[in-house]
XYZ file of C-alpha atoms in Angstrom:
388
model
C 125.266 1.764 -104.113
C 121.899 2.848 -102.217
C 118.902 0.169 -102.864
C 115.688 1.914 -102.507
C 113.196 -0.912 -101.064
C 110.862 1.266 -99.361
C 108.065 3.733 -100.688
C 109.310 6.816 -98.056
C 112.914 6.348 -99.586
C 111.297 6.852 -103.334
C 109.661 9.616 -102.318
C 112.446 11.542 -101.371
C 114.489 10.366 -104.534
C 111.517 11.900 -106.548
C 111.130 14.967 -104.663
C 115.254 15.705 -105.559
C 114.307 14.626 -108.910
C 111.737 17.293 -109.869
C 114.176 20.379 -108.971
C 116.599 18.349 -111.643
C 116.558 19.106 -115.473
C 116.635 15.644 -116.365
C 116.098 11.867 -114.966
C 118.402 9.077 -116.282
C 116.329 5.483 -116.503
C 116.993 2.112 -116.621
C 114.752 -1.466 -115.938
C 115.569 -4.761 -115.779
C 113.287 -7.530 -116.777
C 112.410 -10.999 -117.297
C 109.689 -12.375 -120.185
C 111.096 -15.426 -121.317
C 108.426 -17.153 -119.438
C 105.696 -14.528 -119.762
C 103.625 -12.649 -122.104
C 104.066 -9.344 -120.020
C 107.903 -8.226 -118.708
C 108.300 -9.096 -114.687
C 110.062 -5.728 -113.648
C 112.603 -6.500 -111.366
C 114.628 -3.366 -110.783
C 114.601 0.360 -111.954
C 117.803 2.230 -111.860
C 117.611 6.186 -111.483
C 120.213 9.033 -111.338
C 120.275 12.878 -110.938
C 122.983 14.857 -112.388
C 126.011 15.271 -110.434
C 128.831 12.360 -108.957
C 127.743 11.781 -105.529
C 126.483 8.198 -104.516
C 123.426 9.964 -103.636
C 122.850 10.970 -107.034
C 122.187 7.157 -108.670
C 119.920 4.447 -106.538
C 118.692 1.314 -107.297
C 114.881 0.663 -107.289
C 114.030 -2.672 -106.256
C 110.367 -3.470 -106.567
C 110.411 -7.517 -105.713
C 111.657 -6.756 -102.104
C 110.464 -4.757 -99.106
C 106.821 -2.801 -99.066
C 107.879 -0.541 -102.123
C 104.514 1.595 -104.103
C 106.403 3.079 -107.222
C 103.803 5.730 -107.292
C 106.312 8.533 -106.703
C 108.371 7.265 -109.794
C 104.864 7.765 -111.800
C 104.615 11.173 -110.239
C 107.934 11.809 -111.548
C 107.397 10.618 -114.833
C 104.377 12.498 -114.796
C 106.219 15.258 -114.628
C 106.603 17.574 -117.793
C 109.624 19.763 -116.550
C 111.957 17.044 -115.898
C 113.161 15.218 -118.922
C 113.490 11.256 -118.449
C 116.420 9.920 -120.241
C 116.507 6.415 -121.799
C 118.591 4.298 -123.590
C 116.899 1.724 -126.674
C 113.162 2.953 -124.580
C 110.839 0.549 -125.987
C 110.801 -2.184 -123.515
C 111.078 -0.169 -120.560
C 108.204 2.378 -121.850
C 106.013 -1.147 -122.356
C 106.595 -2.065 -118.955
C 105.307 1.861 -117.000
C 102.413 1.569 -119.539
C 101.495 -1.665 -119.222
C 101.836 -1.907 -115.175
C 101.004 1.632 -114.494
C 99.556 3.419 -117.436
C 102.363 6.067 -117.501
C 104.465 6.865 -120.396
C 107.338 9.273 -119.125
C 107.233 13.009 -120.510
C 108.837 14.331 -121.834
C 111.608 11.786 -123.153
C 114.507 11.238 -124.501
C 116.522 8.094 -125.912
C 119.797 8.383 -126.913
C 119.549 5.338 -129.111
C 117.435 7.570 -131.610
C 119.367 10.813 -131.156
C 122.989 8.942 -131.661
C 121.461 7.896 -135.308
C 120.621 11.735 -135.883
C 123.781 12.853 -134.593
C 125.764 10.320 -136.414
C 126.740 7.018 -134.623
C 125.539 4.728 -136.907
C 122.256 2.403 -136.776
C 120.939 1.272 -133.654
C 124.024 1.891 -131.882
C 124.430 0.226 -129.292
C 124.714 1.327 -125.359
C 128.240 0.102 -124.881
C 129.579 1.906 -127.852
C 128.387 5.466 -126.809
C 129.839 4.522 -123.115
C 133.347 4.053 -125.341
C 133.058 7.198 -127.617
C 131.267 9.421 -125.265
C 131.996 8.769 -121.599
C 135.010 7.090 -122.704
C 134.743 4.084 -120.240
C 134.542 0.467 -120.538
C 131.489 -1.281 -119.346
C 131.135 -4.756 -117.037
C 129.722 -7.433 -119.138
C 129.907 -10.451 -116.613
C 126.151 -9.361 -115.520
C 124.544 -9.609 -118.920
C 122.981 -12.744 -118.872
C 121.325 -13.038 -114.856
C 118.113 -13.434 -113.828
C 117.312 -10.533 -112.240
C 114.076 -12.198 -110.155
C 116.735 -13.224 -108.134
C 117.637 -12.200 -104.621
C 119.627 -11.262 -103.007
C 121.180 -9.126 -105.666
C 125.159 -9.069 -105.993
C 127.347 -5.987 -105.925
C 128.882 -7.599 -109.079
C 125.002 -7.216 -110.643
C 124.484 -4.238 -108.329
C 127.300 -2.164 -110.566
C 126.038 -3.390 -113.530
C 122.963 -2.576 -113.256
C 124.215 1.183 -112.046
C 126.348 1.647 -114.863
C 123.203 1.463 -117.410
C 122.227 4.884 -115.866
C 125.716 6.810 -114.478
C 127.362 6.735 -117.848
C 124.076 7.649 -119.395
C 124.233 10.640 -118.082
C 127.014 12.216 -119.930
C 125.798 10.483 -123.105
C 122.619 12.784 -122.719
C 124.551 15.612 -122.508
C 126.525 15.641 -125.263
C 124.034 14.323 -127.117
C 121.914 16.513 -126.251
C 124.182 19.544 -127.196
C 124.959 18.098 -130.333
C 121.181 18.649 -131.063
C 120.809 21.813 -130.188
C 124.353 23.108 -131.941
C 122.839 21.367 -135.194
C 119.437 22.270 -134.775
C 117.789 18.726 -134.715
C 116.105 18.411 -131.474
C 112.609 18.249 -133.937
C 113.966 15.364 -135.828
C 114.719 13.475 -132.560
C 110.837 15.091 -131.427
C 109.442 13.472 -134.451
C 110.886 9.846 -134.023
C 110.269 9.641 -130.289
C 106.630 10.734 -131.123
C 105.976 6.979 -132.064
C 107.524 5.652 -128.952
C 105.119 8.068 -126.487
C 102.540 6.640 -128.271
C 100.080 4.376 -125.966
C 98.744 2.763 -129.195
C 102.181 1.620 -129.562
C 102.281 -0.835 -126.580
C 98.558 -2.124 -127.128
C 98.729 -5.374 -128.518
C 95.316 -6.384 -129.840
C 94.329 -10.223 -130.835
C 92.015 -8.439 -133.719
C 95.476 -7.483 -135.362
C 97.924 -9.933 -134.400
C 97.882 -11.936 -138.029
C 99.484 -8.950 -138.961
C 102.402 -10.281 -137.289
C 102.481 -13.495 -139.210
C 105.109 -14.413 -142.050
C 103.692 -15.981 -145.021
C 103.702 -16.064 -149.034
C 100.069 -16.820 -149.368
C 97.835 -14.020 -149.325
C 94.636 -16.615 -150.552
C 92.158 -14.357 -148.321
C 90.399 -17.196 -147.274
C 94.079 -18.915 -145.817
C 94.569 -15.248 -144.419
C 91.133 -15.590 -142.563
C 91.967 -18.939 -141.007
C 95.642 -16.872 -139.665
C 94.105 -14.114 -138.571
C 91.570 -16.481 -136.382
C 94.283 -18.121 -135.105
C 96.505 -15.450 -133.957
C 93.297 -13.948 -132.639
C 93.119 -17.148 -130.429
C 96.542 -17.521 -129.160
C 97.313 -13.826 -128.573
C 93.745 -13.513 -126.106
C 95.135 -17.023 -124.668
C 98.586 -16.114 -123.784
C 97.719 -12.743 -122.946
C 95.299 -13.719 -120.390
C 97.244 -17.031 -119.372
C 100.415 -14.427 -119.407
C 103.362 -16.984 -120.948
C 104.911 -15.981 -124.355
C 102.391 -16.768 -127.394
C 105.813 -19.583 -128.401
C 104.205 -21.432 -125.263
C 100.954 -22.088 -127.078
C 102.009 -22.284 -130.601
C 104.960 -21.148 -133.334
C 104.094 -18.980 -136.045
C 105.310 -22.206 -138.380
C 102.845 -24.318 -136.398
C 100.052 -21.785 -136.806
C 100.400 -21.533 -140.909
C 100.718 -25.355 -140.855
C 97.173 -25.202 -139.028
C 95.935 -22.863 -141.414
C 96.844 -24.776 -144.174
C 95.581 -28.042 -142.963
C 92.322 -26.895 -141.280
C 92.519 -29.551 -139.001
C 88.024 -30.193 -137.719
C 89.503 -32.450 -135.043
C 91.562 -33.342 -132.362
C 92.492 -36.308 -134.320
C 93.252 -33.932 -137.096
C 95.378 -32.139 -134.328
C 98.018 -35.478 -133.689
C 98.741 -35.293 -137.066
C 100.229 -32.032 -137.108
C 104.410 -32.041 -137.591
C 104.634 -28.271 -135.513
C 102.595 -28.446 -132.889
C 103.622 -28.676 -129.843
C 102.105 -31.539 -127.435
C 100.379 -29.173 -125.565
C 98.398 -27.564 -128.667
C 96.710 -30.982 -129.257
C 94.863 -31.060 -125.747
C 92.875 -29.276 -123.836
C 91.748 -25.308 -124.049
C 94.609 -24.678 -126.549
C 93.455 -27.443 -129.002
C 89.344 -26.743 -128.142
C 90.774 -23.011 -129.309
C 92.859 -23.998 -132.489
C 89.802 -26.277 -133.331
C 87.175 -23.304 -133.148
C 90.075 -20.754 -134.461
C 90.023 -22.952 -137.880
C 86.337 -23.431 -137.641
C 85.821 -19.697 -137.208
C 87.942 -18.429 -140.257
C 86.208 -21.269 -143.218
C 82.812 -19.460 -141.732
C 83.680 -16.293 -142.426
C 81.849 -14.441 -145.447
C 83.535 -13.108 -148.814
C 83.545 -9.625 -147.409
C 85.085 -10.269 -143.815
C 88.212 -12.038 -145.137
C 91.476 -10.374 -145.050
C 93.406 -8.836 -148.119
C 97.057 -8.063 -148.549
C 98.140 -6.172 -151.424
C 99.445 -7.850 -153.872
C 102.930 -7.291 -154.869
C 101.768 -7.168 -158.673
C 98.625 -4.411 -158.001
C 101.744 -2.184 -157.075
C 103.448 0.338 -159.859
C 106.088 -1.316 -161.242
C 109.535 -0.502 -159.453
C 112.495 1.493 -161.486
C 115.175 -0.801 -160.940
C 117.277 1.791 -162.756
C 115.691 4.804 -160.151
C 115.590 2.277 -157.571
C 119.497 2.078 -157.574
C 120.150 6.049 -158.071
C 117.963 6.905 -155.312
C 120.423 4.537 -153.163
C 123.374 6.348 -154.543
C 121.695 9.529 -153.512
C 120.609 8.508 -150.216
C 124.175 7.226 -149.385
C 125.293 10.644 -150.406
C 122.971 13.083 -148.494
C 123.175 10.985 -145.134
C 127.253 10.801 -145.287
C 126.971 14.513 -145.984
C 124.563 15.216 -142.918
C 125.649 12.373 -140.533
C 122.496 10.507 -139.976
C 121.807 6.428 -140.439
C 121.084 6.108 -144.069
C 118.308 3.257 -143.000
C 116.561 5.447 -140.468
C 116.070 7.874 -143.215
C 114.632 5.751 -146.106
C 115.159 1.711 -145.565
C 115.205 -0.173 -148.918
C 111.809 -0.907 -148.908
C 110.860 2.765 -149.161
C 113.034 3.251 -152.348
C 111.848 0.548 -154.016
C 108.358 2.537 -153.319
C 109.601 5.875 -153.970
C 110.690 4.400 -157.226
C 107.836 2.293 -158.182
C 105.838 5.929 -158.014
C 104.781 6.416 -154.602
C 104.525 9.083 -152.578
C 103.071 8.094 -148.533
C 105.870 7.100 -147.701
C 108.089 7.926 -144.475
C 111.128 9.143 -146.422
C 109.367 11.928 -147.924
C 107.578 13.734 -145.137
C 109.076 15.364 -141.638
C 113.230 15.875 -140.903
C 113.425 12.605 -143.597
C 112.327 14.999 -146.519
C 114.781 17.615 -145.484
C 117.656 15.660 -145.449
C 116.516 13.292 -148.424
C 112.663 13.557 -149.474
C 112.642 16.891 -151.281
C 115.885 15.573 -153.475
C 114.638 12.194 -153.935
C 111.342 13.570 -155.741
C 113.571 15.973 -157.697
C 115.458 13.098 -159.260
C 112.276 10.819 -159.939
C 111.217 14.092 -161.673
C 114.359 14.720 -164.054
C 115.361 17.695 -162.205
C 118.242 16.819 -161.157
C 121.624 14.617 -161.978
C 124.035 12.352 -159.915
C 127.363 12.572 -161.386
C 130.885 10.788 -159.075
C 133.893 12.799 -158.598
C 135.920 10.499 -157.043
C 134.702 9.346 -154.043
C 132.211 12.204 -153.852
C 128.565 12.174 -155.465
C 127.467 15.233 -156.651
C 124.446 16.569 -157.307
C 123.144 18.288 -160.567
C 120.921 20.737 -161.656
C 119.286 20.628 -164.744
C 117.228 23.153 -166.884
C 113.361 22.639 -167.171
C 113.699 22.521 -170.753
């Protein structure tokens, strides 16, 4: 197991890597004491079985630039492979304003091809690679060092195995002719706009049954507050206060710190200092603001009234068309989306892209009376009627 801890030994990883087709990549982080991830390792492999062909990356020791890494991602004819890519796409954007291209994550192409809903690393090492996976590094802090070999192999095994995963999967694709459905979903996920987290819009965030846009005002103030705070203070916005703390606030509008000690959610920090002086001004801010700068949410009754009748065919024929075509029945239309669909809209995910090819195009047909569901069986078939 080859730890790379210096910039000249990255380099000539990376150089190998842009004569391959494709990159496997793995990170592992800490945040549960931070706002932003703490990278502590990057795992890389090539095609092929050699130990040369997988190395560790280990940015917390030695005098390591990744800058060839961001060359590499950088690079349009190798294809970076991930597993579940959010977190580790987060982490190149956020600390190096790269997001890897093209890419692949075989966490969205498993649902396509038929493994179920989020599925899970582990299970495509068992059904794929057929191998068994280490768990006894799970839970480690990975800030750590020295590293052990027990963590070492871990670590390596999130990128080895992942190679064979990518190419069957990626096979599959092309034998079934969905590489553009897997193109569409991963569009979201090279998105930078998807990894910008901005205070403006962080209320959005926010559970709560009252929508009273002046109550709204007062959360979106709030979050505003505590998402600039912990971002530039870096420790997780829990640190400065819970979302149940912050819609206590909002309901109480406390005016002092007085006000503050009172408060059954708040955490003994939020009552001093810079977080209370912000909490204080937060409330302050959002009872100022005018008519017209307050928040709205729709409100459940301004929506069309929901079919529970077409509501509950439009599962049947949802369960239908994705067991016939093999892909996650809630990454094609989740329940919210019928309950739309049926209710009589139409912007909606399930009905545009792959989605309306697999389900879309015959979920408008039966909102339309143009077609029938009728059970044979186990089997759901569909009918067509006659315009008449």
């Amino acid at each position: 197991m080859k730890t790379i801890t210096r910039t000249e030994d990255l380099a000539a990883f990376c150089a190998r890597a842009h004569e391959a087709p494709y990159v496997t990549v793995d990170t592992e982080f800490l945040r549960e004491r931070t706002f932003y991830s703490k990278l502590c390792l990057v795992q890389l492999a090539l095609p092929g079985e050699g130990d040369e062909d997988a190395v560790l990356v280990d940015p917390l020791e030695g005098d390591l630039s990744l800058e060839p890494l961001v060359e590499l991602f950088r690079d349009t004819s190798v294809v970076k492979v991930f597993h579940a890519a959010r977190q580790d796409l987060e982490i190149f954007y956020v600390d190096y304003g790269v997001i890897p291209e093209p890419l692949f994550d075989t966490q969205v192409a498993a649902m396509v091809c038929g493994f179920g809903e989020q599925v899970g690393y582990e299970t495509l090492v068992k059904r794929i690679a057929r191998a068994n996976l280490d768990k006894s590094s799970r839970f480690t802090d990975w800030s750590r060092r020295p590293l052990t070999d027990a963590q070492k192999t871990y670590a390596l095994a999130d990128v080895t195995h992942l190679r064979k995963i990518y190419e069957f999967l990626e096979k599959k694709l092309r034998d079934t002719g969905r590489h553009r459905w897997v193109e569409e979903e991963l569009a979201q996920l090279a998105d930078p706009e998807t990894y910008i987290s901005r205070p403006e819009d962080a209320w959005k965030r926010v559970k709560t049954r009252n929508t009273s846009p002046r109550f709204l005002g007062i959360v979106r103030e709030l979050a505003r507050f505590r998402e600039a705070y912990a971002q530039e203070k870096n420790v997780p916005r829990s640190r400065v206060f819970k979302d149940d703390a912050l819609v206590e606030l909002a309901s109480t509008k406390p005016k002092s710190h007085a006000d503050l000690g009172r408060s059954r959610l708040l955490l003994r920090e939020g009552r001093k200092g810079d977080v209370a002086d912000g909490i204080l001004a937060a409330v302050a801010a959002g009872e100022a603001l005018d008519k017209d700068e307050l928040p709205r949410v729709e409100d459940p009754r301004d929506k069309g009234q929901v079919n529970p009748a077409l509501a509950d065919l439009l599962r049947v024929l949802l369960k239908a068309r994705t067991e016939s075509s093999g892909v996650a029945a809630k990454l094609v239309a989740p329940s919210a989306d019928l309950d739309a669909i049926a209710s009589g809209a139409r912007d909606v995910a399930a009905l545009s892209g792959w989605r309306r090819e697999v389900f879309g195009e015959d979920a408008l047909r039966l909102c339309d009376g143009r077609i029938a569901l009728a059970a044979k069986g186990n089997k759901i078939d569909v009918i067509e009627l006659s315009g008449e």
